[in-house]
Amino acid sequence: MDMRYTPEQTDLKRRAAEYSRLLMRYEDQSEQAGGPLPKELVTELTRAAMDAGVYAINMPAEWGGAGLSLLDQVIVEEEFGKVTNCLWDIPWRPANVLAQGDERQREKYLMPIIRGERFDAFAVTEPGAGSDPSSGTSTATRTDGGWLLNGEKWFVTCGDIADFLLVQADAGPERLPTLFFVDKEAPGVAMTRLPHFMHSAVNGHPEFTFTDVFVADEDVLGGVGNGYELTKEWFTDERLMIAARTVGAAERALELARDWAVQREQFGSPIASYQLVQGMLADCAVDIAVNRAYTHQVAWEADQPSTDRKTLHAKASTAKLAASEAAGRVADRCLQIFGGRGYDRAYPVERIYREVRVDRIWEGTSEIQRLIIANELIKRGTGALALPTH
């Protein structure tokens, strides 16, 4: 396994880094506004992402996406993770399972996203079903030509700007988990609350209710009863990207803390000359290095066609768990190195400290990742997770 970047990957990383630096120009503006940026500016930044080849990176080139492998996507997302205020949402990443829609669904829902004309959001979490999406109570009842959807969804990432939602609900008396395309403007759909969270994100995570929302048969994704498997596939992809972004966030925090430690003088010397600070810097470097290596390994394995999907699911959980918790440690140390200035929202390290906290919660808590990993160990032994599969 040769993990050196190809010339194409080196150029991809450069383009992703340049685009990320463009986004960084608007971090303070986003923070002052509590998250959102003007629509005209978002449109401009969207076009810049397309020009840089870092928009819809998980979609095939023949459909207008960037056509990147998962390893390539990890390279891009690591650079995106260095940007605060979740501005990495602007170079949109459609839900990976949209690629499994039929031709009509692709033309209606996916292609406009790739062109930057529409946006999607994945609606799984409920008031009583967070870490266990299979325990949801949203239902779809048979009616002429389709289904009547009823239920409630929480923490719908980017649901405030989405044009349509992918809603998981139990269909029919058999309660078969199914994904439905739901137009946000359809009768019976209501965005009931837009919570304010610890971090100031460019897009929100609203709550929705669905009251007798009609969904036509043609707007079922992947067939009735396949919703949970599609959701697991989405989770696997998202967890790997979270791992990549948290590595990137940690790297930026360390870069900032290192530069600060070298220039900041106390008691007549740079604080980087003191061993307690050196120890924190070294621990940060280790956390970043090992998690980058493992995340790259798992992404490379995912690109191999013979990789077992169940093992991959557990390895993505391993990457997310390790990288997100490491990022929290790195951000904490780096804020400490900055001292009082690290507690100032005008400093990126403070925003990173707040923002990486959610990475231990969304797309599956750290505790759920541990259960997934333990289940894999019990069923298949230690080798499946510890060693590359190729």
PDB file of C-alpha atoms in Angstrom, residues 67-229:
ATOM      1  CA  GLY A  67     -15.735  12.252  -9.651  1.00  0.00           C
ATOM      2  CA  LEU A  68     -13.312  11.764  -6.779  1.00  0.00           C
ATOM      3  CA  SER A  69     -12.425   8.505  -5.051  1.00  0.00           C
ATOM      4  CA  LEU A  70     -13.060   8.298  -1.304  1.00  0.00           C
ATOM      5  CA  LEU A  71      -9.359   8.811  -0.622  1.00  0.00           C
ATOM      6  CA  ASP A  72      -9.425  11.905  -2.827  1.00  0.00           C
ATOM      7  CA  GLN A  73     -12.497  13.125  -0.955  1.00  0.00           C
ATOM      8  CA  VAL A  74     -10.718  12.674   2.363  1.00  0.00           C
ATOM      9  CA  ILE A  75      -7.836  14.792   1.055  1.00  0.00           C
ATOM     10  CA  VAL A  76     -10.291  17.566   0.163  1.00  0.00           C
ATOM     11  CA  GLU A  77     -12.354  17.329   3.353  1.00  0.00           C
ATOM     12  CA  GLU A  78      -9.227  17.500   5.495  1.00  0.00           C
ATOM     13  CA  GLU A  79      -8.471  20.900   3.972  1.00  0.00           C
ATOM     14  CA  PHE A  80     -12.109  21.961   4.379  1.00  0.00           C
ATOM     15  CA  GLY A  81     -11.955  21.018   8.063  1.00  0.00           C
ATOM     16  CA  LYS A  82      -9.457  23.811   8.668  1.00  0.00           C
ATOM     17  CA  VAL A  83     -12.219  26.362   8.003  1.00  0.00           C
ATOM     18  CA  THR A  84     -14.394  27.458  10.926  1.00  0.00           C
ATOM     19  CA  ASN A  85     -18.120  28.232  11.049  1.00  0.00           C
ATOM     20  CA  CYS A  86     -18.910  25.119   8.984  1.00  0.00           C
ATOM     21  CA  LEU A  87     -18.217  27.148   5.852  1.00  0.00           C
ATOM     22  CA  TRP A  88     -17.223  23.826   4.279  1.00  0.00           C
ATOM     23  CA  ASP A  89     -20.977  23.354   3.751  1.00  0.00           C
ATOM     24  CA  ILE A  90     -20.793  25.865   0.888  1.00  0.00           C
ATOM     25  CA  PRO A  91     -18.899  23.501  -1.472  1.00  0.00           C
ATOM     26  CA  TRP A  92     -21.931  21.207  -1.307  1.00  0.00           C
ATOM     27  CA  ARG A  93     -21.639  17.479  -0.831  1.00  0.00           C
ATOM     28  CA  PRO A  94     -24.916  15.745  -1.839  1.00  0.00           C
ATOM     29  CA  ALA A  95     -26.003  12.747   0.212  1.00  0.00           C
ATOM     30  CA  ASN A  96     -24.108   9.825  -1.316  1.00  0.00           C
ATOM     31  CA  VAL A  97     -27.246   7.653  -1.549  1.00  0.00           C
ATOM     32  CA  LEU A  98     -28.809  10.085  -4.032  1.00  0.00           C
ATOM     33  CA  ALA A  99     -26.634   8.399  -6.638  1.00  0.00           C
ATOM     34  CA  GLN A 100     -28.764   5.267  -6.174  1.00  0.00           C
ATOM     35  CA  GLY A 101     -31.948   6.932  -7.373  1.00  0.00           C
ATOM     36  CA  ASP A 102     -33.546   5.929 -10.666  1.00  0.00           C
ATOM     37  CA  GLU A 103     -33.082   8.070 -13.757  1.00  0.00           C
ATOM     38  CA  ARG A 104     -36.149  10.204 -13.074  1.00  0.00           C
ATOM     39  CA  GLN A 105     -35.105  10.833  -9.473  1.00  0.00           C
ATOM     40  CA  ARG A 106     -31.602  11.655 -10.584  1.00  0.00           C
ATOM     41  CA  GLU A 107     -32.816  14.245 -13.077  1.00  0.00           C
ATOM     42  CA  LYS A 108     -35.313  15.771 -10.647  1.00  0.00           C
ATOM     43  CA  TYR A 109     -33.286  15.793  -7.441  1.00  0.00           C
ATOM     44  CA  LEU A 110     -29.584  15.085  -7.909  1.00  0.00           C
ATOM     45  CA  MET A 111     -28.620  16.889 -11.103  1.00  0.00           C
ATOM     46  CA  PRO A 112     -29.905  20.305  -9.908  1.00  0.00           C
ATOM     47  CA  ILE A 113     -27.793  19.877  -6.758  1.00  0.00           C
ATOM     48  CA  ILE A 114     -24.675  19.185  -8.788  1.00  0.00           C
ATOM     49  CA  ARG A 115     -25.434  22.324 -10.822  1.00  0.00           C
ATOM     50  CA  GLY A 116     -25.758  24.339  -7.587  1.00  0.00           C
ATOM     51  CA  GLU A 117     -29.453  25.040  -8.154  1.00  0.00           C
ATOM     52  CA  ARG A 118     -30.965  23.007  -5.288  1.00  0.00           C
ATOM     53  CA  PHE A 119     -29.935  21.556  -1.935  1.00  0.00           C
ATOM     54  CA  ASP A 120     -30.778  18.375  -0.049  1.00  0.00           C
ATOM     55  CA  ALA A 121     -30.924  17.456   3.639  1.00  0.00           C
ATOM     56  CA  PHE A 122     -31.055  14.082   5.384  1.00  0.00           C
ATOM     57  CA  ALA A 123     -33.781  13.745   8.032  1.00  0.00           C
ATOM     58  CA  VAL A 124     -33.240  10.764  10.344  1.00  0.00           C
ATOM     59  CA  THR A 125     -33.025  11.873  13.988  1.00  0.00           C
ATOM     60  CA  GLU A 126     -36.224  12.170  16.036  1.00  0.00           C
ATOM     61  CA  PRO A 127     -37.049  13.359  19.574  1.00  0.00           C
ATOM     62  CA  GLY A 128     -37.003   9.762  20.777  1.00  0.00           C
ATOM     63  CA  ALA A 129     -34.632   8.269  18.200  1.00  0.00           C
ATOM     64  CA  GLY A 130     -31.172   9.739  18.038  1.00  0.00           C
ATOM     65  CA  SER A 131     -28.358   7.215  18.237  1.00  0.00           C
ATOM     66  CA  ASP A 132     -30.745   4.416  17.232  1.00  0.00           C
ATOM     67  CA  PRO A 133     -32.342   5.471  13.919  1.00  0.00           C
ATOM     68  CA  SER A 134     -34.201   2.158  13.747  1.00  0.00           C
ATOM     69  CA  SER A 135     -36.369   3.216  16.711  1.00  0.00           C
ATOM     70  CA  GLY A 136     -38.011   6.145  14.895  1.00  0.00           C
ATOM     71  CA  THR A 137     -41.751   6.639  15.039  1.00  0.00           C
ATOM     72  CA  SER A 138     -42.291   8.483  11.751  1.00  0.00           C
ATOM     73  CA  THR A 139     -44.709   6.521   9.585  1.00  0.00           C
ATOM     74  CA  ALA A 140     -45.796   6.299   5.965  1.00  0.00           C
ATOM     75  CA  THR A 141     -49.333   5.012   5.387  1.00  0.00           C
ATOM     76  CA  ARG A 142     -50.502   3.656   2.035  1.00  0.00           C
ATOM     77  CA  THR A 143     -52.856   5.859   0.007  1.00  0.00           C
ATOM     78  CA  ASP A 144     -53.833   6.124  -3.652  1.00  0.00           C
ATOM     79  CA  GLY A 145     -50.692   6.611  -5.734  1.00  0.00           C
ATOM     80  CA  GLY A 146     -48.325   6.931  -2.816  1.00  0.00           C
ATOM     81  CA  TRP A 147     -47.952   7.474   0.911  1.00  0.00           C
ATOM     82  CA  LEU A 148     -49.047   9.793   3.708  1.00  0.00           C
ATOM     83  CA  LEU A 149     -46.080  10.720   5.852  1.00  0.00           C
ATOM     84  CA  ASN A 150     -46.450  11.640   9.535  1.00  0.00           C
ATOM     85  CA  GLY A 151     -43.776  12.308  12.114  1.00  0.00           C
ATOM     86  CA  GLU A 152     -41.136  14.653  13.464  1.00  0.00           C
ATOM     87  CA  LYS A 153     -37.431  15.064  12.705  1.00  0.00           C
ATOM     88  CA  TRP A 154     -34.755  16.912  14.663  1.00  0.00           C
ATOM     89  CA  PHE A 155     -31.245  18.195  13.862  1.00  0.00           C
ATOM     90  CA  VAL A 156     -31.778  18.169  10.105  1.00  0.00           C
ATOM     91  CA  THR A 157     -28.396  19.487   8.984  1.00  0.00           C
ATOM     92  CA  CYS A 158     -28.780  22.303   6.427  1.00  0.00           C
ATOM     93  CA  GLY A 159     -32.545  21.796   6.489  1.00  0.00           C
ATOM     94  CA  ASP A 160     -32.993  25.565   6.651  1.00  0.00           C
ATOM     95  CA  ILE A 161     -31.602  26.038   3.137  1.00  0.00           C
ATOM     96  CA  ALA A 162     -32.609  22.671   1.659  1.00  0.00           C
ATOM     97  CA  ASP A 163     -35.180  22.473  -1.117  1.00  0.00           C
ATOM     98  CA  PHE A 164     -36.080  18.881  -0.323  1.00  0.00           C
ATOM     99  CA  LEU A 165     -35.483  16.341   2.423  1.00  0.00           C
ATOM    100  CA  LEU A 166     -34.653  12.657   2.451  1.00  0.00           C
ATOM    101  CA  VAL A 167     -36.921  11.444   5.233  1.00  0.00           C
ATOM    102  CA  GLN A 168     -36.618   8.028   6.845  1.00  0.00           C
ATOM    103  CA  ALA A 169     -39.995   6.612   7.912  1.00  0.00           C
ATOM    104  CA  ASP A 170     -41.553   3.201   8.573  1.00  0.00           C
ATOM    105  CA  ALA A 171     -43.795   2.239   5.673  1.00  0.00           C
ATOM    106  CA  GLY A 172     -47.027   0.262   5.932  1.00  0.00           C
ATOM    107  CA  PRO A 173     -48.260  -2.039   8.681  1.00  0.00           C
ATOM    108  CA  GLU A 174     -44.999  -4.017   8.453  1.00  0.00           C
ATOM    109  CA  ARG A 175     -43.139  -0.801   9.437  1.00  0.00           C
ATOM    110  CA  LEU A 176     -40.489  -1.199   6.749  1.00  0.00           C
ATOM    111  CA  PRO A 177     -37.774   1.486   7.030  1.00  0.00           C
ATOM    112  CA  THR A 178     -37.892   3.555   3.834  1.00  0.00           C
ATOM    113  CA  LEU A 179     -36.403   6.783   2.476  1.00  0.00           C
ATOM    114  CA  PHE A 180     -38.769   9.305   0.906  1.00  0.00           C
ATOM    115  CA  PHE A 181     -38.062  12.410  -1.167  1.00  0.00           C
ATOM    116  CA  VAL A 182     -40.084  15.201   0.459  1.00  0.00           C
ATOM    117  CA  ASP A 183     -40.366  18.688  -1.026  1.00  0.00           C
ATOM    118  CA  LYS A 184     -39.903  21.173   1.812  1.00  0.00           C
ATOM    119  CA  GLU A 185     -42.746  23.291   0.465  1.00  0.00           C
ATOM    120  CA  ALA A 186     -45.204  20.373   0.300  1.00  0.00           C
ATOM    121  CA  PRO A 187     -48.464  20.752   2.258  1.00  0.00           C
ATOM    122  CA  GLY A 188     -48.065  19.387   5.770  1.00  0.00           C
ATOM    123  CA  VAL A 189     -44.332  20.088   6.075  1.00  0.00           C
ATOM    124  CA  ALA A 190     -43.464  22.606   8.789  1.00  0.00           C
ATOM    125  CA  MET A 191     -40.078  23.820   9.990  1.00  0.00           C
ATOM    126  CA  THR A 192     -40.956  24.298  13.632  1.00  0.00           C
ATOM    127  CA  ARG A 193     -37.698  25.371  15.259  1.00  0.00           C
ATOM    128  CA  LEU A 194     -34.194  26.484  14.330  1.00  0.00           C
ATOM    129  CA  PRO A 195     -32.045  25.798  17.420  1.00  0.00           C
ATOM    130  CA  HIS A 196     -29.024  27.909  18.327  1.00  0.00           C
ATOM    131  CA  PHE A 197     -26.066  25.691  19.093  1.00  0.00           C
ATOM    132  CA  MET A 198     -22.617  26.183  20.643  1.00  0.00           C
ATOM    133  CA  HIS A 199     -20.984  26.858  17.293  1.00  0.00           C
ATOM    134  CA  SER A 200     -21.998  29.531  14.782  1.00  0.00           C
ATOM    135  CA  ALA A 201     -22.602  27.560  11.593  1.00  0.00           C
ATOM    136  CA  VAL A 202     -23.293  29.054   8.177  1.00  0.00           C
ATOM    137  CA  ASN A 203     -26.312  26.731   7.868  1.00  0.00           C
ATOM    138  CA  GLY A 204     -28.703  25.509  10.539  1.00  0.00           C
ATOM    139  CA  HIS A 205     -30.053  22.249  11.939  1.00  0.00           C
ATOM    140  CA  PRO A 206     -33.808  22.796  12.192  1.00  0.00           C
ATOM    141  CA  GLU A 207     -36.671  20.627  13.425  1.00  0.00           C
ATOM    142  CA  PHE A 208     -39.541  19.565  11.173  1.00  0.00           C
ATOM    143  CA  THR A 209     -42.981  18.065  11.545  1.00  0.00           C
ATOM    144  CA  PHE A 210     -44.798  16.124   8.832  1.00  0.00           C
ATOM    145  CA  THR A 211     -48.581  15.962   8.916  1.00  0.00           C
ATOM    146  CA  ASP A 212     -50.270  13.801   6.265  1.00  0.00           C
ATOM    147  CA  VAL A 213     -47.619  14.776   3.723  1.00  0.00           C
ATOM    148  CA  PHE A 214     -48.347  13.074   0.413  1.00  0.00           C
ATOM    149  CA  VAL A 215     -45.356  11.387  -1.211  1.00  0.00           C
ATOM    150  CA  ALA A 216     -45.844   9.714  -4.593  1.00  0.00           C
ATOM    151  CA  ASP A 217     -44.638   6.155  -5.175  1.00  0.00           C
ATOM    152  CA  GLU A 218     -42.084   7.482  -7.623  1.00  0.00           C
ATOM    153  CA  ASP A 219     -40.455   9.465  -4.805  1.00  0.00           C
ATOM    154  CA  VAL A 220     -39.381   6.431  -2.782  1.00  0.00           C
ATOM    155  CA  LEU A 221     -35.585   6.079  -2.881  1.00  0.00           C
ATOM    156  CA  GLY A 222     -34.221   2.583  -3.334  1.00  0.00           C
ATOM    157  CA  GLY A 223     -37.506   0.761  -2.795  1.00  0.00           C
ATOM    158  CA  VAL A 224     -39.710   0.189   0.225  1.00  0.00           C
ATOM    159  CA  GLY A 225     -37.854  -1.465   3.114  1.00  0.00           C
ATOM    160  CA  ASN A 226     -34.333  -0.462   2.090  1.00  0.00           C
ATOM    161  CA  GLY A 227     -34.175   2.762   4.064  1.00  0.00           C
ATOM    162  CA  TYR A 228     -32.105   1.534   6.971  1.00  0.00           C
ATOM    163  CA  GLU A 229     -29.423  -0.004   4.744  1.00  0.00           C
TER     164      GLU A 229
END
